[in-house]
mmCIF file of C-alpha atoms in Angstrom:
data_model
loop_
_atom_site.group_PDB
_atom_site.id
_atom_site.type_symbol
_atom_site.label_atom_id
_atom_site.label_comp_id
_atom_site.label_asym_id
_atom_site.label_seq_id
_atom_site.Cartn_x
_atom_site.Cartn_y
_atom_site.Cartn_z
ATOM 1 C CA UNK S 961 0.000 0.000 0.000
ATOM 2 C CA UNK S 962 1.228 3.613 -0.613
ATOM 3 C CA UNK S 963 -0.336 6.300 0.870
ATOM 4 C CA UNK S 964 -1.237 9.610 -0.768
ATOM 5 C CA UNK S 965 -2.666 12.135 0.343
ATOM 6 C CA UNK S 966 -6.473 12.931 0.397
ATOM 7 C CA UNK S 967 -8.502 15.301 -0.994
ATOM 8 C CA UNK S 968 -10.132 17.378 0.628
ATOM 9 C CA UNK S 969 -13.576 17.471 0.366
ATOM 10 C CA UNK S 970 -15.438 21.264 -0.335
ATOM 11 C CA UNK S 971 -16.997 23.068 2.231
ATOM 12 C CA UNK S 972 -19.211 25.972 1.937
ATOM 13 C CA UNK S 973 -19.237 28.004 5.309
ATOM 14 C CA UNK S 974 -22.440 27.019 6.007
ATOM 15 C CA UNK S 975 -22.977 24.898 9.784
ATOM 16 C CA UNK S 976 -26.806 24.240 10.004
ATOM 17 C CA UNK S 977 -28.848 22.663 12.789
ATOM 18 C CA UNK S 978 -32.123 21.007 12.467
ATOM 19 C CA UNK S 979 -34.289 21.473 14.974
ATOM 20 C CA UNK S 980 -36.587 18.636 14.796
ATOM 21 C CA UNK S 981 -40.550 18.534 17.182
ATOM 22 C CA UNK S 982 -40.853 14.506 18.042
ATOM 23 C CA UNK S 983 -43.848 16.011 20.580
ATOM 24 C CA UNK S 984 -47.337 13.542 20.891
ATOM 25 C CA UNK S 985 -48.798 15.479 18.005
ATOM 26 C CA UNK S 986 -46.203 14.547 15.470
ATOM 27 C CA UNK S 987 -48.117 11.209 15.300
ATOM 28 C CA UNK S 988 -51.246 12.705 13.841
ATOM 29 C CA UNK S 989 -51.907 11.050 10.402
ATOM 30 C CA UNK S 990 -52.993 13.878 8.701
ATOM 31 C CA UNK S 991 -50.528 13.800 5.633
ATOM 32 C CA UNK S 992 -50.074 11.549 2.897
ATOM 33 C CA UNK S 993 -46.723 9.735 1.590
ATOM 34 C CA UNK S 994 -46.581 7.009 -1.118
ATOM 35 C CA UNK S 995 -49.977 7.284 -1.368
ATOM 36 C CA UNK S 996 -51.441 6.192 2.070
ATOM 37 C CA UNK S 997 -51.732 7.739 5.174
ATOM 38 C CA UNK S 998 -48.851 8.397 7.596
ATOM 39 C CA UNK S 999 -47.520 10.747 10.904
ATOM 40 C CA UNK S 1000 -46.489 14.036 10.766
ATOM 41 C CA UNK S 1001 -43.208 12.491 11.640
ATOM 42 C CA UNK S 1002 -42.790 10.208 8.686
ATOM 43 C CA UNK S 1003 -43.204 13.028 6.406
ATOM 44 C CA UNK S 1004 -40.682 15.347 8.456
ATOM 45 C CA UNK S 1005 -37.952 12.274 8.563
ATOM 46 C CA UNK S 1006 -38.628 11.839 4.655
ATOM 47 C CA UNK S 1007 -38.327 15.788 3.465
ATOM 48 C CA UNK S 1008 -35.755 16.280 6.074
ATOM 49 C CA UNK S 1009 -33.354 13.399 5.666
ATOM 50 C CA UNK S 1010 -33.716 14.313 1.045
ATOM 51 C CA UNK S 1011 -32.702 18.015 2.648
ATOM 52 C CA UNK S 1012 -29.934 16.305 4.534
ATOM 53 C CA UNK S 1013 -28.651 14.443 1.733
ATOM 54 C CA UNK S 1014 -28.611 17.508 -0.521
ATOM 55 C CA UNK S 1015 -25.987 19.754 2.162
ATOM 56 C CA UNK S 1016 -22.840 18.521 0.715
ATOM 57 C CA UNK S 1017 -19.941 20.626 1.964
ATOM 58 C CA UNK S 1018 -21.987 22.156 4.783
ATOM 59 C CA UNK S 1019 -21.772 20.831 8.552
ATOM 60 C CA UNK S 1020 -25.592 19.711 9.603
ATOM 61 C CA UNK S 1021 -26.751 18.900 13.258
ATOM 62 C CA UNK S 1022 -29.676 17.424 14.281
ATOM 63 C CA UNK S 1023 -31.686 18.937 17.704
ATOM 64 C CA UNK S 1024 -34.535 16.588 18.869
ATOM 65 C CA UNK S 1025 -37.269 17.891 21.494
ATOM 66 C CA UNK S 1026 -40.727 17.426 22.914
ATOM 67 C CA UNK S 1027 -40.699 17.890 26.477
ATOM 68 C CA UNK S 1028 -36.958 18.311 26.423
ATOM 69 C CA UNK S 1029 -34.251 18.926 24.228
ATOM 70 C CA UNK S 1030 -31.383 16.852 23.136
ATOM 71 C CA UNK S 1031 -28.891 16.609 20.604
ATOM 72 C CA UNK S 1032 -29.118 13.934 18.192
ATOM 73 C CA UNK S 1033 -26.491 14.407 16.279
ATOM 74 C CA UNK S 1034 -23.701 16.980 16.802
ATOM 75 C CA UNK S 1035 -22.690 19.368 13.523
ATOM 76 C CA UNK S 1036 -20.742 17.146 11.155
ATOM 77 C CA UNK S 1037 -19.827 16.458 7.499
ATOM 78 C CA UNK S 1038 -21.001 13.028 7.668
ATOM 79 C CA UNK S 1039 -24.260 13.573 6.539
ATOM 80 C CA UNK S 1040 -24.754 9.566 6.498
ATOM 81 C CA UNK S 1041 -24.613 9.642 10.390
ATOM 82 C CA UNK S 1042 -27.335 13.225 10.532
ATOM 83 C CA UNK S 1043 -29.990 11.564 8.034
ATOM 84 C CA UNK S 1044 -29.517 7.692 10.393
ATOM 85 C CA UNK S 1045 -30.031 9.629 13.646
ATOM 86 C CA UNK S 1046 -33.414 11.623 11.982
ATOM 87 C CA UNK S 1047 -34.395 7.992 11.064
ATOM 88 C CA UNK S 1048 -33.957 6.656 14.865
ATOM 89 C CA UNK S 1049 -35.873 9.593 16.159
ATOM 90 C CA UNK S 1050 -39.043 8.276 18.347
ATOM 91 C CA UNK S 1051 -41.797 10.067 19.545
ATOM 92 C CA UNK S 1052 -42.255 9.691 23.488
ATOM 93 C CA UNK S 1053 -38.325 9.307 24.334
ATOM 94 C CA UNK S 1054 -38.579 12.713 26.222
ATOM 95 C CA UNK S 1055 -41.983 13.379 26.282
ATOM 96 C CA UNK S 1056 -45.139 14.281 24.781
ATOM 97 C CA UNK S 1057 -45.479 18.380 25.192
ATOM 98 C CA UNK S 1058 -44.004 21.063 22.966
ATOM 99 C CA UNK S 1059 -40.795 22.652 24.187
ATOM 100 C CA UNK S 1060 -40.134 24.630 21.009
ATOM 101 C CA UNK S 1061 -37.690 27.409 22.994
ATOM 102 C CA UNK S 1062 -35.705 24.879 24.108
ATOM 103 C CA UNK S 1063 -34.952 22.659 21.422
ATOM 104 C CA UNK S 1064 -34.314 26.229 19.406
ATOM 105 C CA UNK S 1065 -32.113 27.792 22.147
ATOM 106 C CA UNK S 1066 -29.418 24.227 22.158
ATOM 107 C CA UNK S 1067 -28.867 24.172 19.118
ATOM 108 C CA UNK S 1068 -28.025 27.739 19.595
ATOM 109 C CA UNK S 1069 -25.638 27.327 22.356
ATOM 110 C CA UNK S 1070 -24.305 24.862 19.801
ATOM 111 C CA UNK S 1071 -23.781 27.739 16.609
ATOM 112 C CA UNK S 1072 -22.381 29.724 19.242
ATOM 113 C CA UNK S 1073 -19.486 28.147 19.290
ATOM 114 C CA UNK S 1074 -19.486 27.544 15.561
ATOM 115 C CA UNK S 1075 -16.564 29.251 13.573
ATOM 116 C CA UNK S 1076 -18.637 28.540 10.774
ATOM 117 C CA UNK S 1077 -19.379 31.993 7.857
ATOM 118 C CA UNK S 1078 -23.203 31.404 8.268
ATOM 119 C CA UNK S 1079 -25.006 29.631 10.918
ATOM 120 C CA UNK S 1080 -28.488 28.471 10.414
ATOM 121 C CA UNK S 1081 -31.382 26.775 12.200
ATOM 122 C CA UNK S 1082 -34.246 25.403 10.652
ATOM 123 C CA UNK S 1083 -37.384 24.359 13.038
ATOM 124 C CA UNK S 1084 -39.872 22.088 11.651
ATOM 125 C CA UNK S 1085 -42.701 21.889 14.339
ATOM 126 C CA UNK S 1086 -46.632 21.361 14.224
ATOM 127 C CA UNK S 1087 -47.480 23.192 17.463
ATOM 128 C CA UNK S 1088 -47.297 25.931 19.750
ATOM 129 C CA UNK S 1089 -44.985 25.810 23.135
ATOM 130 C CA UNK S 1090 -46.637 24.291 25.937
ATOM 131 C CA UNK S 1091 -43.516 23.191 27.889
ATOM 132 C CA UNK S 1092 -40.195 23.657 28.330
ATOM 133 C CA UNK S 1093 -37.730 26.647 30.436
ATOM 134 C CA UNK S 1094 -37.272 28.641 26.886
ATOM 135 C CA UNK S 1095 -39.729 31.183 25.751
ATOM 136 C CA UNK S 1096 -39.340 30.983 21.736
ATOM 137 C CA UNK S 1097 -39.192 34.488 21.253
ATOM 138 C CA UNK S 1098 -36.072 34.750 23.884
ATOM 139 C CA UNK S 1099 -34.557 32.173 21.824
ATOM 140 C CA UNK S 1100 -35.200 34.135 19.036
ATOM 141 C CA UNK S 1101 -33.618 37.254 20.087
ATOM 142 C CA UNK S 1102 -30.943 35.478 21.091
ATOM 143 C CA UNK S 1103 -30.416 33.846 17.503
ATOM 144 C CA UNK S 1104 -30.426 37.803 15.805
ATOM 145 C CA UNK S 1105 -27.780 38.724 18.667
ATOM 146 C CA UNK S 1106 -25.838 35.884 17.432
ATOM 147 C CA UNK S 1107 -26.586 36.888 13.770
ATOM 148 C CA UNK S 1108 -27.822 33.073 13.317
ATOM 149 C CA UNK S 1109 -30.829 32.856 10.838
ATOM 150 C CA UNK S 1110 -33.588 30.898 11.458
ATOM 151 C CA UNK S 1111 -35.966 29.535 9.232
ATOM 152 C CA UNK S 1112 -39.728 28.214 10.747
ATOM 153 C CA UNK S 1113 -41.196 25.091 8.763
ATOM 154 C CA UNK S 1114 -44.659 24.779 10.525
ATOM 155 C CA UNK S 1115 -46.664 21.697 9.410
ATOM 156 C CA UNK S 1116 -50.132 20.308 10.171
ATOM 157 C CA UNK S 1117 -53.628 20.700 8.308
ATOM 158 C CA UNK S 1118 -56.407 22.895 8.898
ATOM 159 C CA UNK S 1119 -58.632 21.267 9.301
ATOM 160 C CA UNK S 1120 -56.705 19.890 12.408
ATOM 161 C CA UNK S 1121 -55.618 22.657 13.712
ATOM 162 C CA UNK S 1122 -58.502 24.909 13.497
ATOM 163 C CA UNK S 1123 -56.926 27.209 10.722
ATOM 164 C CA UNK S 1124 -53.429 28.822 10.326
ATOM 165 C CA UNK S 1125 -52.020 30.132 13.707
ATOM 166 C CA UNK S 1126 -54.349 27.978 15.497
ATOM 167 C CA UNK S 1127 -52.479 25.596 18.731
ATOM 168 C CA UNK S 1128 -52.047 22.107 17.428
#
């Protein structure tokens, strides 16, 4: 064997977190995939792990919460090892309720450290907060102090949720 030396692979600048709701509600059937019905969650882990695949050369993270927050997967390249833990994500491992602030505010504390050009978060949630010791919109002022963007995916029908804005 002779080694050489690698290549290195292309980055862009770009560190993103995922900041993913596995609350109660996320097993409403209320969407449809592959033509039958199937949980909010099964659509989030299917867009979500495509969106995954597709970040070549940025550093993704995965945030889980319900009643509390955890990090799935810390910021890597190895997309591979982001889009598996999405897939092993269960609803019920920390709870049922909705603690939207603090799933936002770690991965924050996470893109704080980040030396990364642009720091991003994107939230994909069906409901409002009902739990948790983060009020969104402090996590959100904390995100535009950091100069970390944030972008909201909110999911859910209306007819189950009583119209747009309504609680889920």
């Amino acid at each position: 064997q002779v080694p050489r030396p690698a290549a290195a692979l292309p980055t862009t600048g770009r560190e993103i977190y995922l900041v993913v709701d596995i609350s109660g509600s996320m097993r409403r059937e209320d969407f449809v995939l592959g033509g039958r019905p199937v949980p909010r969650i099964d659509v989030v882990k299917a867009v979500a792990g495509d969106f995954i695949g597709r970040r070549g050369g940025d550093r993704v993270g995965l945030a889980l919460f319900a009643e509390q927050a955890y990090i799935a997967s810390p910021a890597s390249f190895d997309l591979g090892l982001v889009r598996h833990a999405l897939g092993d994500a269960r609803i019920g491992i920390v709870g049922t309720s909705t603690a939207i602030g603090d799933g936002l505010g770690l991965a924050l504390k996470r893109l704080r450290a980040s030396d990364a050009r642009s720091r991003v978060v994107v939230l994909l949630s069906d409901g409002s907060n009902t739990a948790g010791r983060v009020r969104p919109e402090d996590a959100a002022r904390l995100a535009g102090e950091l100069g970390v963007t944030i972008h909201t995916i909110a999911l859910g029908t209306e007819e189950k949720t009583g119209g747009p804005g309504a609680e889920a």
